[in-house]
Short mmCIF file of N, CA and C in Angstrom, two decimals:
data_model
loop_
_atom_site.label_atom_id
_atom_site.label_comp_id
_atom_site.label_asym_id
_atom_site.label_seq_id
_atom_site.Cartn_x
_atom_site.Cartn_y
_atom_site.Cartn_z
N PRO A 29 16.48 40.02 60.24
CA PRO A 29 17.24 41.67 60.93
C PRO A 29 16.14 42.36 61.45
N THR A 30 16.79 43.57 62.32
CA THR A 30 16.20 44.86 62.60
C THR A 30 15.56 45.48 61.52
N MET A 31 14.39 45.95 62.21
CA MET A 31 13.91 47.12 60.57
C MET A 31 15.14 48.18 60.68
N PRO A 32 15.35 48.32 59.31
CA PRO A 32 16.08 49.62 58.92
C PRO A 32 15.43 51.21 58.63
N LEU A 33 16.58 51.65 58.85
CA LEU A 33 16.06 53.01 59.22
C LEU A 33 16.77 54.15 57.98
N TYR A 34 15.65 55.00 56.93
CA TYR A 34 16.78 55.86 56.22
C TYR A 34 16.70 56.81 56.72
N LEU A 35 17.59 57.64 56.64
CA LEU A 35 17.44 58.94 56.65
C LEU A 35 18.23 60.18 55.59
N GLN A 36 17.78 60.49 54.77
CA GLN A 36 18.46 62.00 54.24
C GLN A 36 18.92 63.23 54.86
N ILE A 37 20.28 63.10 54.64
CA ILE A 37 21.15 64.14 55.10
C ILE A 37 21.78 64.94 54.01
N GLY A 38 21.44 66.11 53.77
CA GLY A 38 22.24 66.72 52.91
C GLY A 38 22.05 66.20 51.57
N GLY A 39 22.48 65.75 51.07
CA GLY A 39 22.55 65.00 49.52
C GLY A 39 22.51 63.76 49.49
N SER A 40 22.67 63.43 50.51
CA SER A 40 22.97 61.83 50.91
C SER A 40 22.41 60.95 51.63
N ALA A 41 21.66 59.63 51.31
CA ALA A 41 21.15 58.79 52.00
C ALA A 41 21.32 57.94 52.96
N VAL A 42 21.26 57.88 54.32
CA VAL A 42 21.96 57.19 55.09
C VAL A 42 21.08 56.03 55.65
N HIS A 43 21.52 54.49 55.60
CA HIS A 43 20.99 53.52 55.97
C HIS A 43 21.21 52.91 57.09
N CYS A 44 20.63 52.94 58.09
CA CYS A 44 20.98 52.55 59.18
C CYS A 44 20.29 51.05 60.07
N GLN A 45 21.13 50.31 60.21
CA GLN A 45 20.27 49.08 61.07
C GLN A 45 21.00 48.44 61.92
N CYS A 46 20.52 47.67 63.17
CA CYS A 46 21.39 46.79 64.19
C CYS A 46 21.34 45.91 63.42
N PRO A 47 23.02 45.22 64.13
CA PRO A 47 22.90 44.09 63.66
C PRO A 47 22.23 42.85 64.09
N ASP A 48 22.38 41.43 63.68
CA ASP A 48 21.24 40.46 64.20
C ASP A 48 22.13 39.98 65.57
N PRO A 49 21.88 39.44 66.42
CA PRO A 49 22.48 38.99 67.51
C PRO A 49 23.57 38.17 67.07
N GLY A 50 23.42 37.35 66.38
CA GLY A 50 24.33 36.23 65.41
C GLY A 50 25.40 37.27 64.70
N GLU A 51 25.38 38.07 64.29
CA GLU A 51 26.57 39.23 63.78
C GLU A 51 27.43 39.64 64.67
N LEU A 52 28.42 40.12 63.93
CA LEU A 52 29.51 40.93 64.76
C LEU A 52 29.00 41.81 65.17
N PRO A 53 29.41 42.66 66.54
CA PRO A 53 28.68 43.35 67.42
C PRO A 53 29.47 44.69 66.33
N LEU A 54 28.81 45.90 67.27
CA LEU A 54 28.65 46.87 67.36
C LEU A 54 29.96 47.76 67.71
N ALA A 55 31.14 48.21 67.37
CA ALA A 55 32.19 48.52 68.29
C ALA A 55 32.19 50.07 68.08
N ASP A 56 31.85 50.92 68.97
CA ASP A 56 31.62 52.23 69.28
C ASP A 56 32.78 52.57 69.90
N THR A 57 34.19 52.45 69.32
CA THR A 57 35.35 52.84 69.94
C THR A 57 36.14 53.42 68.40
N ASP A 58 37.42 54.26 68.35
CA ASP A 58 37.91 54.46 67.47
C ASP A 58 39.30 53.51 67.69
N PHE A 59 39.56 52.75 66.32
CA PHE A 59 40.78 51.48 66.25
C PHE A 59 41.65 52.26 65.93
N ALA A 60 41.64 53.81 64.87
CA ALA A 60 43.16 54.48 64.71
C ALA A 60 44.16 54.35 65.75
N PRO A 61 44.16 54.48 66.95
CA PRO A 61 45.09 54.56 68.23
C PRO A 61 46.02 53.36 68.20
N LEU A 62 45.17 52.39 67.90
CA LEU A 62 46.12 50.99 67.64
C LEU A 62 45.99 50.30 66.33
N LEU A 63 45.22 50.44 65.15
CA LEU A 63 45.44 50.03 63.70
C LEU A 63 47.05 51.10 63.39
N LEU A 64 46.81 52.54 63.76
CA LEU A 64 47.98 53.17 62.78
C LEU A 64 49.52 52.91 63.95
N SER A 65 49.26 52.49 65.28
CA SER A 65 50.45 52.40 65.98
C SER A 65 51.07 51.43 65.99
N LEU A 66 50.72 50.39 65.58
CA LEU A 66 51.51 48.57 65.85
C LEU A 66 50.88 48.24 64.39
N SER A 67 52.33 47.71 63.48
CA SER A 67 52.24 46.74 62.86
C SER A 67 50.89 45.83 62.49
N PRO A 68 50.22 45.83 61.53
CA PRO A 68 49.57 44.69 61.61
C PRO A 68 49.81 43.10 61.96
N GLY A 69 51.05 42.81 62.09
CA GLY A 69 51.62 41.52 62.42
C GLY A 69 51.51 41.57 63.78
N ASP A 70 52.16 42.70 64.18
CA ASP A 70 52.32 42.59 65.86
C ASP A 70 50.21 42.86 66.56
N ILE A 71 49.52 43.12 66.17
CA ILE A 71 48.38 43.41 66.25
C ILE A 71 47.78 41.70 66.25
N ALA A 72 47.86 41.18 65.33
CA ALA A 72 48.08 39.90 64.90
C ALA A 72 48.26 38.88 66.13
N ARG A 73 49.66 39.16 66.44
CA ARG A 73 50.12 38.44 67.66
C ARG A 73 49.99 38.82 68.93
N LEU A 74 49.71 39.96 68.90
CA LEU A 74 48.92 40.26 69.89
C LEU A 74 47.60 39.27 70.65
N ILE A 75 46.52 39.66 69.84
CA ILE A 75 45.25 39.19 69.45
C ILE A 75 45.38 37.36 69.94
N SER A 76 46.49 36.83 69.13
CA SER A 76 47.35 35.06 69.35
C SER A 76 47.54 35.59 71.15
N LEU A 77 48.10 35.90 71.28
CA LEU A 77 49.05 35.90 73.31
C LEU A 77 47.42 36.09 74.18
N LEU A 78 46.19 37.10 73.38
CA LEU A 78 45.73 37.39 74.32
C LEU A 78 44.25 35.60 74.27
N LEU A 79 44.39 35.72 73.17
CA LEU A 79 43.08 34.42 73.05
C LEU A 79 44.34 33.28 73.51
N GLY A 80 45.33 32.78 74.09
CA GLY A 80 45.97 32.20 74.69
C GLY A 80 45.63 31.94 76.30
N GLY A 81 45.23 33.01 76.78
CA GLY A 81 45.12 33.57 77.59
C GLY A 81 46.36 33.51 78.46
N ASN A 82 45.98 33.71 79.69
CA ASN A 82 47.86 33.91 80.83
C ASN A 82 48.81 34.77 80.59
N VAL A 83 48.47 35.77 80.13
CA VAL A 83 49.53 36.48 79.87
C VAL A 83 49.42 38.30 80.46
N GLN A 84 50.71 39.15 80.53
CA GLN A 84 50.10 40.22 81.31
C GLN A 84 50.72 41.11 80.15
N LEU A 85 49.99 41.92 79.86
CA LEU A 85 49.87 42.94 78.50
C LEU A 85 50.21 44.83 79.06
N VAL A 86 50.94 45.41 78.83
CA VAL A 86 51.06 46.67 79.59
C VAL A 86 51.08 47.70 77.74
N VAL A 87 49.99 47.89 77.82
CA VAL A 87 49.90 49.21 76.48
C VAL A 87 50.21 50.54 76.92
N VAL A 88 51.78 51.31 76.26
CA VAL A 88 52.23 52.48 76.78
C VAL A 88 52.26 53.56 75.44
N SER A 89 51.83 54.48 75.86
CA SER A 89 51.63 55.66 74.90
C SER A 89 52.29 57.25 75.59
N ASP A 90 52.89 57.79 74.87
CA ASP A 90 53.14 59.18 75.34
C ASP A 90 51.80 60.13 75.97
N HIS A 91 50.55 59.37 74.86
CA HIS A 91 49.57 60.12 74.99
C HIS A 91 48.10 59.14 75.82
N LEU A 92 47.84 60.39 76.50
CA LEU A 92 46.97 59.40 77.94
C LEU A 92 45.77 58.47 76.88
N ASP A 93 45.14 60.10 75.87
CA ASP A 93 43.74 59.62 75.24
C ASP A 93 43.83 58.54 74.05
N ALA A 94 44.89 58.25 73.78
CA ALA A 94 45.22 56.82 72.94
C ALA A 94 45.05 55.46 73.67
N LEU A 95 45.26 55.74 74.97
CA LEU A 95 45.66 54.66 75.92
C LEU A 95 43.70 53.61 76.07
N PHE A 96 42.64 54.33 76.04
CA PHE A 96 41.68 54.02 76.18
C PHE A 96 41.08 53.17 74.86
N PRO A 97 41.22 54.20 74.00
CA PRO A 97 40.53 53.50 72.42
C PRO A 97 41.00 52.60 72.00
N ALA A 98 42.86 52.84 72.01
CA ALA A 98 43.54 51.27 71.39
C ALA A 98 43.12 49.62 72.46
N ILE A 99 43.30 50.08 73.40
CA ILE A 99 42.62 48.94 74.53
C ILE A 99 41.33 48.10 74.28
N THR A 100 40.26 49.33 74.17
CA THR A 100 38.82 48.90 73.55
C THR A 100 38.83 48.08 72.74
N SER A 101 39.38 48.69 71.60
CA SER A 101 39.48 48.12 70.11
C SER A 101 40.11 46.59 70.13
N LEU A 102 41.17 46.74 71.01
CA LEU A 102 41.86 45.43 71.11
C LEU A 102 41.10 44.36 71.53
N LEU A 103 40.16 44.47 72.47
CA LEU A 103 39.35 43.45 73.39
C LEU A 103 38.07 43.51 72.19
N SER A 104 37.76 44.33 70.98
CA SER A 104 36.67 44.16 70.41
C SER A 104 37.13 43.34 69.15
N LEU A 105 38.59 43.35 68.94
CA LEU A 105 39.08 42.42 67.81
C LEU A 105 39.30 41.01 68.58
N LEU A 106 39.08 40.72 69.65
CA LEU A 106 39.02 39.04 70.09
C LEU A 106 37.31 38.67 69.86
N PHE A 107 36.93 39.46 69.93
CA PHE A 107 35.15 38.83 68.99
C PHE A 107 35.26 37.09 68.15
N PRO A 108 34.43 36.34 68.71
CA PRO A 108 33.39 36.26 69.94
C PRO A 108 33.64 36.21 71.52
N PHE A 109 35.42 35.69 71.49
CA PHE A 109 35.81 35.72 73.18
C PHE A 109 35.79 37.06 73.45
N LYS A 110 35.81 36.69 75.01
CA LYS A 110 35.57 38.18 75.99
C LYS A 110 37.00 37.47 76.65
N TRP A 111 37.45 39.21 76.98
CA TRP A 111 38.86 38.69 78.32
C TRP A 111 38.27 38.57 79.25
N PRO A 112 38.64 37.47 79.84
CA PRO A 112 37.77 37.47 81.46
C PRO A 112 38.96 38.18 82.74
N TYR A 113 39.81 38.57 82.65
CA TYR A 113 40.49 39.37 83.27
C TYR A 113 41.05 40.86 83.48
N PRO A 114 40.87 41.51 85.07
CA PRO A 114 41.10 42.50 84.55
C PRO A 114 42.09 43.47 83.34
N VAL A 115 41.09 44.23 83.42
CA VAL A 115 41.62 45.63 82.41
C VAL A 115 41.05 46.74 83.23
N VAL A 116 42.73 47.77 82.91
CA VAL A 116 42.71 48.91 83.47
C VAL A 116 43.54 50.13 82.35
N PRO A 117 42.96 50.74 82.05
CA PRO A 117 42.59 51.45 80.35
C PRO A 117 44.13 52.52 81.06
N ILE A 118 44.15 52.92 82.36
CA ILE A 118 44.91 53.88 82.30
C ILE A 118 45.36 53.50 83.63
N VAL A 119 46.55 53.24 84.04
CA VAL A 119 47.53 52.96 85.74
C VAL A 119 47.60 53.85 85.98
N PRO A 120 47.65 54.40 86.93
CA PRO A 120 48.14 55.65 87.61
C PRO A 120 49.30 54.84 88.37
N LYS A 121 50.28 56.16 88.48
CA LYS A 121 51.70 55.86 88.53
C LYS A 121 51.86 55.12 90.11
N LEU A 122 50.72 55.81 90.98
CA LEU A 122 50.60 55.16 92.54
C LEU A 122 50.86 53.87 92.28
N PHE A 123 50.08 53.01 91.30
CA PHE A 123 49.58 51.47 91.55
C PHE A 123 50.52 50.24 90.56
N THR A 124 51.62 51.38 90.29
CA THR A 124 52.93 50.49 89.63
C THR A 124 53.31 49.13 89.81
N THR A 125 53.13 48.88 91.33
CA THR A 125 53.61 47.69 91.72
C THR A 125 52.92 46.61 91.40
N SER A 126 51.57 47.10 90.83
CA SER A 126 50.49 45.90 90.53
C SER A 126 50.94 44.96 88.78
N LEU A 127 52.02 45.72 88.47
CA LEU A 127 52.51 45.20 86.96
C LEU A 127 53.37 43.81 87.57
N GLN A 128 53.86 43.46 88.65
CA GLN A 128 54.52 42.28 89.37
C GLN A 128 53.62 41.54 88.97
N SER A 129 52.47 41.86 89.16
CA SER A 129 51.12 40.20 89.24
C SER A 129 51.37 38.85 88.00
N THR A 130 51.16 38.17 88.85
CA THR A 130 51.27 37.12 87.69
C THR A 130 50.02 37.09 87.62
N MET A 131 48.99 37.67 87.89
CA MET A 131 47.89 37.08 87.05
C MET A 131 47.66 37.82 85.81
N PRO A 132 46.86 37.00 85.24
CA PRO A 132 46.79 37.88 83.59
C PRO A 132 46.07 39.04 83.66
N TYR A 133 46.38 40.14 82.99
CA TYR A 133 45.71 41.38 82.83
C TYR A 133 45.94 42.07 81.11
N ILE A 134 45.90 43.34 81.70
CA ILE A 134 46.10 44.33 80.18
C ILE A 134 45.64 45.72 81.02
N PHE A 135 46.80 46.25 81.16
CA PHE A 135 47.23 47.37 81.80
C PHE A 135 47.66 48.61 80.73
N GLY A 136 46.90 49.87 80.99
CA GLY A 136 47.14 50.92 80.21
C GLY A 136 48.20 51.83 80.89
N MET A 137 49.53 52.53 80.26
CA MET A 137 50.12 53.28 80.98
C MET A 137 50.90 54.32 80.17
N HIS A 138 50.52 55.64 80.87
CA HIS A 138 51.56 56.85 80.44
C HIS A 138 53.02 56.19 80.62
N ARG A 139 53.70 57.10 79.80
CA ARG A 139 55.12 56.71 79.74
C ARG A 139 55.52 56.94 80.98
N GLN A 140 55.17 58.58 81.55
CA GLN A 140 55.62 59.29 82.69
C GLN A 140 55.59 58.52 83.59
N SER A 141 54.17 57.38 83.34
CA SER A 141 54.09 56.56 85.10
C SER A 141 54.85 55.51 84.77
N LEU A 142 55.07 55.08 84.30
CA LEU A 142 56.33 54.11 84.20
C LEU A 142 57.21 53.81 85.24
N PRO A 143 57.26 52.64 85.79
CA PRO A 143 58.00 52.41 86.98
C PRO A 143 59.64 52.92 86.49
N GLU A 144 60.09 53.32 87.64
CA GLU A 144 61.77 53.70 87.20
C GLU A 144 62.67 52.53 87.24
N ASN A 145 61.99 51.50 87.04
CA ASN A 145 62.80 49.98 86.86
C ASN A 145 62.22 49.66 85.84
N GLY A 146 61.34 49.79 85.20
CA GLY A 146 60.96 49.77 83.74
C GLY A 146 59.95 48.51 84.00
N ILE A 147 59.02 48.23 82.65
CA ILE A 147 58.29 47.04 82.97
C ILE A 147 58.90 45.86 83.53
N PRO A 148 58.65 44.63 83.60
CA PRO A 148 59.21 43.37 84.07
C PRO A 148 59.03 42.67 83.27
N PRO A 149 60.52 42.17 83.35
CA PRO A 149 60.63 41.25 82.20
C PRO A 149 59.59 39.83 81.71
N HIS A 150 58.87 39.63 82.26
CA HIS A 150 57.74 38.63 81.97
C HIS A 150 56.55 39.33 81.41
N VAL A 151 56.34 40.58 81.18
CA VAL A 151 55.23 41.09 80.87
C VAL A 151 55.72 41.53 79.73
N VAL A 152 54.34 41.44 78.98
CA VAL A 152 54.27 41.75 77.21
C VAL A 152 54.30 43.22 77.46
N SER A 153 54.79 43.90 76.26
CA SER A 153 54.44 45.33 76.20
C SER A 153 53.90 45.94 74.66
N ALA A 154 53.44 46.84 74.64
CA ALA A 154 52.79 47.42 73.34
C ALA A 154 52.99 48.61 73.54
N ASP A 155 54.28 49.49 72.60
CA ASP A 155 54.60 50.99 72.55
C ASP A 155 53.99 51.45 71.33
N LEU A 156 52.86 52.20 71.83
CA LEU A 156 52.09 52.79 70.97
C LEU A 156 52.85 53.77 70.30
N SER A 157 53.32 54.74 71.14
CA SER A 157 53.85 55.87 70.43
C SER A 157 55.44 55.71 69.35
N ARG A 158 55.88 54.28 69.49
CA ARG A 158 57.19 54.13 68.96
C ARG A 158 56.97 52.83 68.17
N GLY A 159 55.54 52.17 68.06
CA GLY A 159 55.24 51.48 67.48
C GLY A 159 56.02 50.04 67.04
N THR A 160 56.16 49.39 68.77
CA THR A 160 56.74 48.76 68.94
C THR A 160 55.87 47.33 70.06
N LEU A 161 56.49 46.50 70.04
CA LEU A 161 55.63 45.16 70.60
C LEU A 161 56.89 44.40 70.97
N ASN A 162 56.92 44.17 72.47
CA ASN A 162 57.93 43.63 72.84
C ASN A 162 57.46 42.19 73.71
N ILE A 163 57.77 40.99 72.99
CA ILE A 163 57.26 39.58 73.75
C ILE A 163 58.36 38.83 74.33
N PRO A 164 58.03 38.61 76.04
CA PRO A 164 59.28 37.80 76.54
C PRO A 164 59.41 36.71 75.81
N PRO A 165 60.32 35.67 76.16
CA PRO A 165 60.94 34.48 75.49
C PRO A 165 59.42 33.52 76.27
N GLN A 166 59.33 33.54 77.26
CA GLN A 166 58.40 32.83 78.04
C GLN A 166 56.82 32.99 77.36
N HIS A 167 56.95 33.99 76.84
CA HIS A 167 55.50 34.23 75.85
C HIS A 167 55.56 33.45 74.26
N ALA A 168 56.74 33.99 73.79
CA ALA A 168 56.65 33.95 72.11
C ALA A 168 57.46 32.35 71.91
N ARG A 169 57.42 31.91 72.83
CA ARG A 169 57.80 29.95 72.60
C ARG A 169 56.30 30.05 72.84
N HIS A 170 55.31 30.59 73.02
CA HIS A 170 53.56 29.65 73.39
C HIS A 170 53.02 30.07 71.63
N LEU A 171 53.47 31.42 70.94
CA LEU A 171 53.56 31.34 70.01
C LEU A 171 53.57 29.78 68.96
N THR A 172 53.41 29.05 68.94
CA THR A 172 53.61 27.97 67.78
C THR A 172 53.51 28.25 66.45
N PRO A 173 53.40 27.29 65.50
CA PRO A 173 52.98 27.97 64.29
C PRO A 173 51.59 27.27 64.11
N GLU A 174 51.02 27.24 64.98
CA GLU A 174 49.63 26.97 64.61
C GLU A 174 49.12 28.47 65.05
N GLN A 175 49.64 29.06 66.07
CA GLN A 175 49.00 30.31 66.57
C GLN A 175 49.73 31.55 65.36
N GLY A 176 50.84 30.97 65.02
CA GLY A 176 51.20 31.90 64.00
C GLY A 176 50.69 31.73 62.83
N GLY A 177 50.03 30.80 62.49
CA GLY A 177 49.26 30.72 61.66
C GLY A 177 47.90 31.27 61.77
N LEU A 178 47.50 31.26 62.92
CA LEU A 178 46.09 32.36 63.26
C LEU A 178 46.62 33.93 62.83
N ALA A 179 47.76 33.71 63.61
CA ALA A 179 48.52 35.61 63.31
C ALA A 179 48.44 36.09 62.01
N SER A 180 48.33 35.16 61.22
CA SER A 180 48.53 35.24 60.31
C SER A 180 47.47 35.75 59.11
N CYS A 181 46.27 34.68 59.39
CA CYS A 181 45.27 35.03 59.22
C CYS A 181 44.63 36.19 59.41
N PHE A 182 45.20 36.67 60.82
CA PHE A 182 44.65 38.35 60.94
C PHE A 182 45.29 39.46 60.25
N THR A 183 46.19 39.08 59.87
CA THR A 183 47.25 40.17 59.44
C THR A 183 46.30 40.97 57.99
N PRO A 184 45.89 40.29 57.26
CA PRO A 184 45.72 40.90 56.02
C PRO A 184 44.40 41.62 56.40
N CYS A 185 43.19 41.33 57.19
CA CYS A 185 42.24 42.11 57.49
C CYS A 185 42.67 43.59 58.71
N ILE A 186 43.88 43.06 58.89
CA ILE A 186 44.44 44.63 60.07
C ILE A 186 44.71 45.30 59.06
N GLN A 187 45.33 44.56 57.67
CA GLN A 187 45.69 45.79 56.82
C GLN A 187 44.80 46.26 56.29
N ILE A 188 44.22 45.57 55.66
CA ILE A 188 43.18 46.81 54.90
C ILE A 188 42.26 47.79 56.08
N CYS A 189 42.03 47.33 57.47
CA CYS A 189 41.70 48.63 58.06
C CYS A 189 42.37 49.57 58.09
N ARG A 190 43.75 48.86 58.05
CA ARG A 190 44.67 50.32 58.30
C ARG A 190 44.82 51.13 57.22
N THR A 191 44.82 50.52 56.15
CA THR A 191 44.89 51.18 55.31
C THR A 191 43.86 52.29 54.60
N GLY A 192 42.56 51.42 54.82
CA GLY A 192 40.95 52.51 54.93
C GLY A 192 41.77 53.71 56.21
N LEU A 193 42.30 53.18 57.00
CA LEU A 193 42.26 54.70 58.15
C LEU A 193 43.17 55.79 57.85
N GLU A 194 44.17 55.20 57.04
CA GLU A 194 44.98 55.96 56.09
C GLU A 194 44.43 57.19 55.33
N SER A 195 43.33 56.44 54.18
CA SER A 195 42.78 56.82 52.89
C SER A 195 41.78 57.80 53.78
N VAL A 196 41.50 57.85 55.00
CA VAL A 196 40.31 58.71 55.90
C VAL A 196 41.33 59.87 56.18
N ALA A 197 42.40 59.74 56.90
CA ALA A 197 42.96 60.19 57.39
C ALA A 197 43.73 61.43 56.10
N ASP A 198 44.15 60.92 55.21
CA ASP A 198 44.49 61.43 53.89
C ASP A 198 43.07 62.63 53.61
N GLN A 199 42.39 62.26 52.97
CA GLN A 199 41.40 63.06 52.78
C GLN A 199 41.07 64.07 53.73
N ALA A 200 40.96 63.45 54.85
CA ALA A 200 40.72 64.91 55.65
C ALA A 200 41.41 65.98 55.83
N SER A 201 43.06 65.29 55.77
CA SER A 201 44.10 66.34 55.23
C SER A 201 43.82 67.09 54.45
N ASP A 202 43.57 66.56 53.27
CA ASP A 202 43.09 67.27 51.88
C ASP A 202 42.33 68.69 52.21
N ARG A 203 40.95 67.47 52.09
CA ARG A 203 39.89 68.69 52.67
C ARG A 203 40.28 70.29 53.42
N ARG A 204 41.13 69.83 54.88
CA ARG A 204 41.94 70.82 55.54
C ARG A 204 42.15 72.03 54.72
N GLY A 205 43.20 71.25 54.14
CA GLY A 205 44.06 71.78 53.26
C GLY A 205 43.20 72.79 52.08
N VAL A 206 42.31 72.49 51.53
CA VAL A 206 41.82 73.13 50.60
C VAL A 206 40.68 74.00 51.50
N GLY A 207 40.21 74.07 52.62
CA GLY A 207 39.09 74.71 53.53
C GLY A 207 40.15 76.32 54.03
N GLY A 208 41.61 75.69 54.23
CA GLY A 208 42.78 76.39 54.70
C GLY A 208 42.88 77.76 53.32
N ALA A 209 43.05 77.64 52.02
CA ALA A 209 43.13 78.18 51.49
C ALA A 209 42.39 78.79 50.73
N ALA A 210 41.40 78.57 51.13
CA ALA A 210 40.07 79.64 50.34
C ALA A 210 40.09 80.11 51.48
#
């Protein structure tokens, strides 16, 4: 392991250490927009589809600031694998014709930028604002029992992370309420 660093901050001791090269990488992204928007099962299905390759994914949100962290956290969850295809966290309305591509991609789109005729039928879409995942039939049939089993392996871990995030949000909300009353 690398040399640890111990810091005293207020009344708390903080231990910092970079992971070994063989350990999980540090993920400098906010997982909340993804984990709190989609169900653990839907996130697990997305991971399974992305690991299978040959999928076009559009992540939609009403909030531009949710797209980049949601997509980067989804890519982090693929570790130790890497997505080798184009990733565009925010696709401008001017480039919506690129959704017709049959090459694999991950695109983020603000709801107002969606094409008038909607997302093409061959594209998987994850809607962060509505908490929905739409998997077209040609991709759903690729979620074989083996891949469904793979998805079920991810689900408990994602649920634990989601519960932790909800707990942190509740604690922050409680602190704001206490601070506001004082």
